Amino acid sequence: MFTPPFLQPGDKVAIVSPASAVKPEFIDGAGYVLEQWGFTPVPSEHCRNSVGYYSGTVEERLNDLRQAIFDPEIKAILCGRGGYGTIHLTDFISPNEIKTHPKWIIGFSDISALHAMCHRAGIASIHSSMAKQLALFGTDNHCNKALRNILTGQLPSYTTPSHPFNRMGSVTGEIVGGNLAVLSGLIGTEYDLLLPDKILFIEDIAEPIYKVERILYNLRLSGVLQRLKGLIVGQFTDYREPDANGDTMYGMIRRMIEPYDYPVCFDFPIGHIDGNLPVIEGATATLNITPHEAKLEFLHI
């Protein structure tokens, strides 16, 4: 994986909304935080707009993203919001264009599609909170500070409490992942990020337990699930639990991975929550799980 240049004081950060419409005050608030960090925010032309559910037409969203990618003065791209719509742009941006103009792409949820494109191009990216979280929680929030540290070259290390479903062990490998529903839609394409021999992290919102189970069965039947190096189960939010069969989300996931022996961490703070820790997609990391805690340490990119 190639590491985009880390940011220096005064560097420009584009704010682009490639998917759903976002409240303009969140764009303005994110710009304020970027300024406090010493960067120069550059809101794209349509990032505050609203066209139905989206921030703009496909052409408008694509033009904003392409301009940010091709502009040599832009050193990072902060996505305004996820939701839905990033997939519309994948036909029109090639991995080679991303590789030729490497820069940090920041976001999560629907932005997982952009992370998959970056990975295909061999470029590291940052699965992280977006404009809303920067605007609402400010410069001193621990997740926002972790994002700033990554952008300036400081690799993070996270420690979380033990969970009863955790499986002990230590493993080092490349870490990838994101929103499970979004990434499952890319299975079988050149942007498939649900790959064997990785430390995989997953999260989702408003997906019923049976739909998540269906995706995991796909990964099992394709040989991916059993060949992971490790698994980080993040936050699954806004769904009914238990379901009609008495399953809980974590209970179902635990059952699906029971035949395998790699380390597994449950309830990691990644996902649609206020404390969404940033993860460097494509970095080499060590996942170490003991009876007392789980530690994720990023070694290099």
mmCIF file with all atom_site columns, C-alpha atoms in Angstrom, residues 98-225:
data_model
loop_
_atom_site.group_PDB
_atom_site.id
_atom_site.type_symbol
_atom_site.label_atom_id
_atom_site.label_alt_id
_atom_site.label_comp_id
_atom_site.label_asym_id
_atom_site.label_entity_id
_atom_site.label_seq_id
_atom_site.pdbx_PDB_ins_code
_atom_site.Cartn_x
_atom_site.Cartn_y
_atom_site.Cartn_z
_atom_site.occupancy
_atom_site.B_iso_or_equiv
_atom_site.pdbx_formal_charge
_atom_site.auth_seq_id
_atom_site.auth_comp_id
_atom_site.auth_asym_id
_atom_site.auth_atom_id
_atom_site.pdbx_PDB_model_num
ATOM 1   C CA . ILE A 1 98  ? -6.641  7.576   -7.610 1.00 0.00 ? 98  ILE A CA 1
ATOM 2   C CA . LYS A 1 99  ? -3.163  6.053   -7.776 1.00 0.00 ? 99  LYS A CA 1
ATOM 3   C CA . THR A 1 100 ? -1.826  8.898   -9.906 1.00 0.00 ? 100 THR A CA 1
ATOM 4   C CA . HIS A 1 101 ? -3.174  11.532  -7.510 1.00 0.00 ? 101 HIS A CA 1
ATOM 5   C CA . PRO A 1 102 ? -2.809  9.940   -4.051 1.00 0.00 ? 102 PRO A CA 1
ATOM 6   C CA . LYS A 1 103 ? -4.364  11.794  -1.157 1.00 0.00 ? 103 LYS A CA 1
ATOM 7   C CA . TRP A 1 104 ? -6.173  10.890  2.037  1.00 0.00 ? 104 TRP A CA 1
ATOM 8   C CA . ILE A 1 105 ? -9.867  10.088  1.586  1.00 0.00 ? 105 ILE A CA 1
ATOM 9   C CA . ILE A 1 106 ? -11.790 10.290  4.866  1.00 0.00 ? 106 ILE A CA 1
ATOM 10  C CA . GLY A 1 107 ? -15.232 8.907   5.723  1.00 0.00 ? 107 GLY A CA 1
ATOM 11  C CA . PHE A 1 108 ? -17.269 5.854   6.667  1.00 0.00 ? 108 PHE A CA 1
ATOM 12  C CA . SER A 1 109 ? -20.629 4.162   6.045  1.00 0.00 ? 109 SER A CA 1
ATOM 13  C CA . ASP A 1 110 ? -21.445 4.572   2.322  1.00 0.00 ? 110 ASP A CA 1
ATOM 14  C CA . ILE A 1 111 ? -17.932 5.971   1.840  1.00 0.00 ? 111 ILE A CA 1
ATOM 15  C CA . SER A 1 112 ? -16.732 2.370   2.287  1.00 0.00 ? 112 SER A CA 1
ATOM 16  C CA . ALA A 1 113 ? -17.122 2.155   -1.506 1.00 0.00 ? 113 ALA A CA 1
ATOM 17  C CA . LEU A 1 114 ? -14.444 4.836   -1.909 1.00 0.00 ? 114 LEU A CA 1
ATOM 18  C CA . HIS A 1 115 ? -12.182 2.999   0.523  1.00 0.00 ? 115 HIS A CA 1
ATOM 19  C CA . ALA A 1 116 ? -12.602 -0.121  -1.603 1.00 0.00 ? 116 ALA A CA 1
ATOM 20  C CA . MET A 1 117 ? -11.591 1.870   -4.681 1.00 0.00 ? 117 MET A CA 1
ATOM 21  C CA . CYS A 1 118 ? -8.550  3.262   -2.868 1.00 0.00 ? 118 CYS A CA 1
ATOM 22  C CA . HIS A 1 119 ? -7.523  -0.235  -1.811 1.00 0.00 ? 119 HIS A CA 1
ATOM 23  C CA . ARG A 1 120 ? -7.831  -1.450  -5.396 1.00 0.00 ? 120 ARG A CA 1
ATOM 24  C CA . ALA A 1 121 ? -5.518  1.417   -6.366 1.00 0.00 ? 121 ALA A CA 1
ATOM 25  C CA . GLY A 1 122 ? -3.064  0.477   -3.599 1.00 0.00 ? 122 GLY A CA 1
ATOM 26  C CA . ILE A 1 123 ? -3.632  3.724   -1.684 1.00 0.00 ? 123 ILE A CA 1
ATOM 27  C CA . ALA A 1 124 ? -4.250  3.875   2.064  1.00 0.00 ? 124 ALA A CA 1
ATOM 28  C CA . SER A 1 125 ? -7.339  5.755   3.264  1.00 0.00 ? 125 SER A CA 1
ATOM 29  C CA . ILE A 1 126 ? -9.043  6.609   6.572  1.00 0.00 ? 126 ILE A CA 1
ATOM 30  C CA . HIS A 1 127 ? -12.295 5.028   7.761  1.00 0.00 ? 127 HIS A CA 1
ATOM 31  C CA . SER A 1 128 ? -13.434 7.796   10.065 1.00 0.00 ? 128 SER A CA 1
ATOM 32  C CA . SER A 1 129 ? -16.165 10.161  11.153 1.00 0.00 ? 129 SER A CA 1
ATOM 33  C CA . MET A 1 130 ? -17.130 12.946  8.758  1.00 0.00 ? 130 MET A CA 1
ATOM 34  C CA . ALA A 1 131 ? -18.398 16.527  8.745  1.00 0.00 ? 131 ALA A CA 1
ATOM 35  C CA . LYS A 1 132 ? -21.197 16.040  11.300 1.00 0.00 ? 132 LYS A CA 1
ATOM 36  C CA . GLN A 1 133 ? -18.915 14.543  13.931 1.00 0.00 ? 133 GLN A CA 1
ATOM 37  C CA . LEU A 1 134 ? -16.231 17.171  13.430 1.00 0.00 ? 134 LEU A CA 1
ATOM 38  C CA . ALA A 1 135 ? -18.818 19.951  13.664 1.00 0.00 ? 135 ALA A CA 1
ATOM 39  C CA . LEU A 1 136 ? -20.680 18.623  16.697 1.00 0.00 ? 136 LEU A CA 1
ATOM 40  C CA . PHE A 1 137 ? -17.790 17.336  18.799 1.00 0.00 ? 137 PHE A CA 1
ATOM 41  C CA . GLY A 1 138 ? -15.038 19.820  17.939 1.00 0.00 ? 138 GLY A CA 1
ATOM 42  C CA . THR A 1 139 ? -11.279 19.786  18.061 1.00 0.00 ? 139 THR A CA 1
ATOM 43  C CA . ASP A 1 140 ? -10.830 18.125  21.455 1.00 0.00 ? 140 ASP A CA 1
ATOM 44  C CA . ASN A 1 141 ? -12.994 15.039  20.892 1.00 0.00 ? 141 ASN A CA 1
ATOM 45  C CA . HIS A 1 142 ? -10.807 11.923  21.193 1.00 0.00 ? 142 HIS A CA 1
ATOM 46  C CA . CYS A 1 143 ? -11.918 10.479  17.835 1.00 0.00 ? 143 CYS A CA 1
ATOM 47  C CA . ASN A 1 144 ? -11.424 13.779  16.038 1.00 0.00 ? 144 ASN A CA 1
ATOM 48  C CA . LYS A 1 145 ? -7.982  14.175  17.603 1.00 0.00 ? 145 LYS A CA 1
ATOM 49  C CA . ALA A 1 146 ? -7.085  10.662  16.484 1.00 0.00 ? 146 ALA A CA 1
ATOM 50  C CA . LEU A 1 147 ? -8.042  11.632  12.921 1.00 0.00 ? 147 LEU A CA 1
ATOM 51  C CA . ARG A 1 148 ? -5.887  14.755  13.100 1.00 0.00 ? 148 ARG A CA 1
ATOM 52  C CA . ASN A 1 149 ? -2.980  12.699  14.424 1.00 0.00 ? 149 ASN A CA 1
ATOM 53  C CA . ILE A 1 150 ? -3.239  10.217  11.553 1.00 0.00 ? 150 ILE A CA 1
ATOM 54  C CA . LEU A 1 151 ? -3.348  13.022  8.998  1.00 0.00 ? 151 LEU A CA 1
ATOM 55  C CA . THR A 1 152 ? -0.149  14.465  10.451 1.00 0.00 ? 152 THR A CA 1
ATOM 56  C CA . GLY A 1 153 ? 1.704   11.139  10.598 1.00 0.00 ? 153 GLY A CA 1
ATOM 57  C CA . GLN A 1 154 ? 1.014   9.741   14.069 1.00 0.00 ? 154 GLN A CA 1
ATOM 58  C CA . LEU A 1 155 ? -0.214  6.156   13.904 1.00 0.00 ? 155 LEU A CA 1
ATOM 59  C CA . PRO A 1 156 ? -2.767  5.280   16.603 1.00 0.00 ? 156 PRO A CA 1
ATOM 60  C CA . SER A 1 157 ? -3.049  2.534   19.178 1.00 0.00 ? 157 SER A CA 1
ATOM 61  C CA . TYR A 1 158 ? -6.430  1.689   20.725 1.00 0.00 ? 158 TYR A CA 1
ATOM 62  C CA . THR A 1 159 ? -7.294  -0.359  23.789 1.00 0.00 ? 159 THR A CA 1
ATOM 63  C CA . THR A 1 160 ? -10.856 -1.452  24.586 1.00 0.00 ? 160 THR A CA 1
ATOM 64  C CA . PRO A 1 161 ? -12.374 -3.485  27.435 1.00 0.00 ? 161 PRO A CA 1
ATOM 65  C CA . SER A 1 162 ? -12.816 -7.232  27.105 1.00 0.00 ? 162 SER A CA 1
ATOM 66  C CA . HIS A 1 163 ? -16.095 -8.648  25.772 1.00 0.00 ? 163 HIS A CA 1
ATOM 67  C CA . PRO A 1 164 ? -17.448 -12.076 26.791 1.00 0.00 ? 164 PRO A CA 1
ATOM 68  C CA . PHE A 1 165 ? -17.480 -13.230 23.158 1.00 0.00 ? 165 PHE A CA 1
ATOM 69  C CA . ASN A 1 166 ? -13.874 -12.213 22.434 1.00 0.00 ? 166 ASN A CA 1
ATOM 70  C CA . ARG A 1 167 ? -11.503 -14.932 21.261 1.00 0.00 ? 167 ARG A CA 1
ATOM 71  C CA . MET A 1 168 ? -7.970  -14.634 22.588 1.00 0.00 ? 168 MET A CA 1
ATOM 72  C CA . GLY A 1 169 ? -4.881  -14.390 20.436 1.00 0.00 ? 169 GLY A CA 1
ATOM 73  C CA . SER A 1 170 ? -2.520  -12.047 18.659 1.00 0.00 ? 170 SER A CA 1
ATOM 74  C CA . VAL A 1 171 ? -2.142  -11.480 14.936 1.00 0.00 ? 171 VAL A CA 1
ATOM 75  C CA . THR A 1 172 ? -0.419  -8.984  12.661 1.00 0.00 ? 172 THR A CA 1
ATOM 76  C CA . GLY A 1 173 ? -1.653  -8.214  9.172  1.00 0.00 ? 173 GLY A CA 1
ATOM 77  C CA . GLU A 1 174 ? -3.254  -5.756  6.817  1.00 0.00 ? 174 GLU A CA 1
ATOM 78  C CA . ILE A 1 175 ? -6.470  -4.248  8.148  1.00 0.00 ? 175 ILE A CA 1
ATOM 79  C CA . VAL A 1 176 ? -9.444  -3.541  5.878  1.00 0.00 ? 176 VAL A CA 1
ATOM 80  C CA . GLY A 1 177 ? -13.191 -3.262  6.245  1.00 0.00 ? 177 GLY A CA 1
ATOM 81  C CA . GLY A 1 178 ? -16.081 -0.900  6.774  1.00 0.00 ? 178 GLY A CA 1
ATOM 82  C CA . ASN A 1 179 ? -19.818 -0.986  6.329  1.00 0.00 ? 179 ASN A CA 1
ATOM 83  C CA . LEU A 1 180 ? -20.754 -4.606  5.744  1.00 0.00 ? 180 LEU A CA 1
ATOM 84  C CA . ALA A 1 181 ? -23.810 -3.994  3.563  1.00 0.00 ? 181 ALA A CA 1
ATOM 85  C CA . VAL A 1 182 ? -21.924 -1.583  1.289  1.00 0.00 ? 182 VAL A CA 1
ATOM 86  C CA . LEU A 1 183 ? -18.923 -3.886  0.958  1.00 0.00 ? 183 LEU A CA 1
ATOM 87  C CA . SER A 1 184 ? -21.115 -6.934  0.312  1.00 0.00 ? 184 SER A CA 1
ATOM 88  C CA . GLY A 1 185 ? -22.495 -5.127  -2.728 1.00 0.00 ? 185 GLY A CA 1
ATOM 89  C CA . LEU A 1 186 ? -18.970 -5.066  -4.174 1.00 0.00 ? 186 LEU A CA 1
ATOM 90  C CA . ILE A 1 187 ? -18.331 -8.811  -3.842 1.00 0.00 ? 187 ILE A CA 1
ATOM 91  C CA . GLY A 1 188 ? -17.280 -10.231 -7.200 1.00 0.00 ? 188 GLY A CA 1
ATOM 92  C CA . THR A 1 189 ? -16.176 -6.846  -8.548 1.00 0.00 ? 189 THR A CA 1
ATOM 93  C CA . GLU A 1 190 ? -12.704 -5.394  -8.859 1.00 0.00 ? 190 GLU A CA 1
ATOM 94  C CA . TYR A 1 191 ? -13.445 -3.416  -5.692 1.00 0.00 ? 191 TYR A CA 1
ATOM 95  C CA . ASP A 1 192 ? -14.155 -6.428  -3.494 1.00 0.00 ? 192 ASP A CA 1
ATOM 96  C CA . LEU A 1 193 ? -12.657 -5.593  -0.089 1.00 0.00 ? 193 LEU A CA 1
ATOM 97  C CA . LEU A 1 194 ? -13.957 -8.634  1.800  1.00 0.00 ? 194 LEU A CA 1
ATOM 98  C CA . LEU A 1 195 ? -10.782 -10.596 1.247  1.00 0.00 ? 195 LEU A CA 1
ATOM 99  C CA . PRO A 1 196 ? -9.000  -13.527 2.937  1.00 0.00 ? 196 PRO A CA 1
ATOM 100 C CA . ASP A 1 197 ? -5.748  -13.160 4.847  1.00 0.00 ? 197 ASP A CA 1
ATOM 101 C CA . LYS A 1 198 ? -6.750  -9.763  6.285  1.00 0.00 ? 198 LYS A CA 1
ATOM 102 C CA . ILE A 1 199 ? -7.732  -8.405  9.659  1.00 0.00 ? 199 ILE A CA 1
ATOM 103 C CA . LEU A 1 200 ? -11.324 -7.499  8.811  1.00 0.00 ? 200 LEU A CA 1
ATOM 104 C CA . PHE A 1 201 ? -13.426 -4.934  10.670 1.00 0.00 ? 201 PHE A CA 1
ATOM 105 C CA . ILE A 1 202 ? -17.180 -4.698  10.133 1.00 0.00 ? 202 ILE A CA 1
ATOM 106 C CA . GLU A 1 203 ? -20.044 -2.443  11.215 1.00 0.00 ? 203 GLU A CA 1
ATOM 107 C CA . ASP A 1 204 ? -23.557 -1.609  10.027 1.00 0.00 ? 204 ASP A CA 1
ATOM 108 C CA . ILE A 1 205 ? -26.737 0.302   10.689 1.00 0.00 ? 205 ILE A CA 1
ATOM 109 C CA . ALA A 1 206 ? -30.398 -0.712  10.339 1.00 0.00 ? 206 ALA A CA 1
ATOM 110 C CA . GLU A 1 207 ? -29.577 -4.143  8.906  1.00 0.00 ? 207 GLU A CA 1
ATOM 111 C CA . PRO A 1 208 ? -31.663 -7.017  10.343 1.00 0.00 ? 208 PRO A CA 1
ATOM 112 C CA . ILE A 1 209 ? -29.783 -9.904  11.896 1.00 0.00 ? 209 ILE A CA 1
ATOM 113 C CA . TYR A 1 210 ? -30.781 -12.297 9.119  1.00 0.00 ? 210 TYR A CA 1
ATOM 114 C CA . LYS A 1 211 ? -29.375 -9.991  6.429  1.00 0.00 ? 211 LYS A CA 1
ATOM 115 C CA . VAL A 1 212 ? -26.022 -9.759  8.199  1.00 0.00 ? 212 VAL A CA 1
ATOM 116 C CA . GLU A 1 213 ? -26.071 -13.539 8.560  1.00 0.00 ? 213 GLU A CA 1
ATOM 117 C CA . ARG A 1 214 ? -26.733 -13.861 4.814  1.00 0.00 ? 214 ARG A CA 1
ATOM 118 C CA . ILE A 1 215 ? -23.620 -11.812 4.061  1.00 0.00 ? 215 ILE A CA 1
ATOM 119 C CA . LEU A 1 216 ? -21.533 -13.899 6.442  1.00 0.00 ? 216 LEU A CA 1
ATOM 120 C CA . TYR A 1 217 ? -22.782 -17.069 4.756  1.00 0.00 ? 217 TYR A CA 1
ATOM 121 C CA . ASN A 1 218 ? -21.640 -15.620 1.438  1.00 0.00 ? 218 ASN A CA 1
ATOM 122 C CA . LEU A 1 219 ? -18.184 -15.089 2.947  1.00 0.00 ? 219 LEU A CA 1
ATOM 123 C CA . ARG A 1 220 ? -18.195 -18.595 4.408  1.00 0.00 ? 220 ARG A CA 1
ATOM 124 C CA . LEU A 1 221 ? -19.246 -20.257 1.146  1.00 0.00 ? 221 LEU A CA 1
ATOM 125 C CA . SER A 1 222 ? -16.647 -18.281 -0.808 1.00 0.00 ? 222 SER A CA 1
ATOM 126 C CA . GLY A 1 223 ? -13.890 -19.363 1.586  1.00 0.00 ? 223 GLY A CA 1
ATOM 127 C CA . VAL A 1 224 ? -13.180 -15.876 2.930  1.00 0.00 ? 224 VAL A CA 1
ATOM 128 C CA . LEU A 1 225 ? -14.618 -16.147 6.442  1.00 0.00 ? 225 LEU A CA 1
#
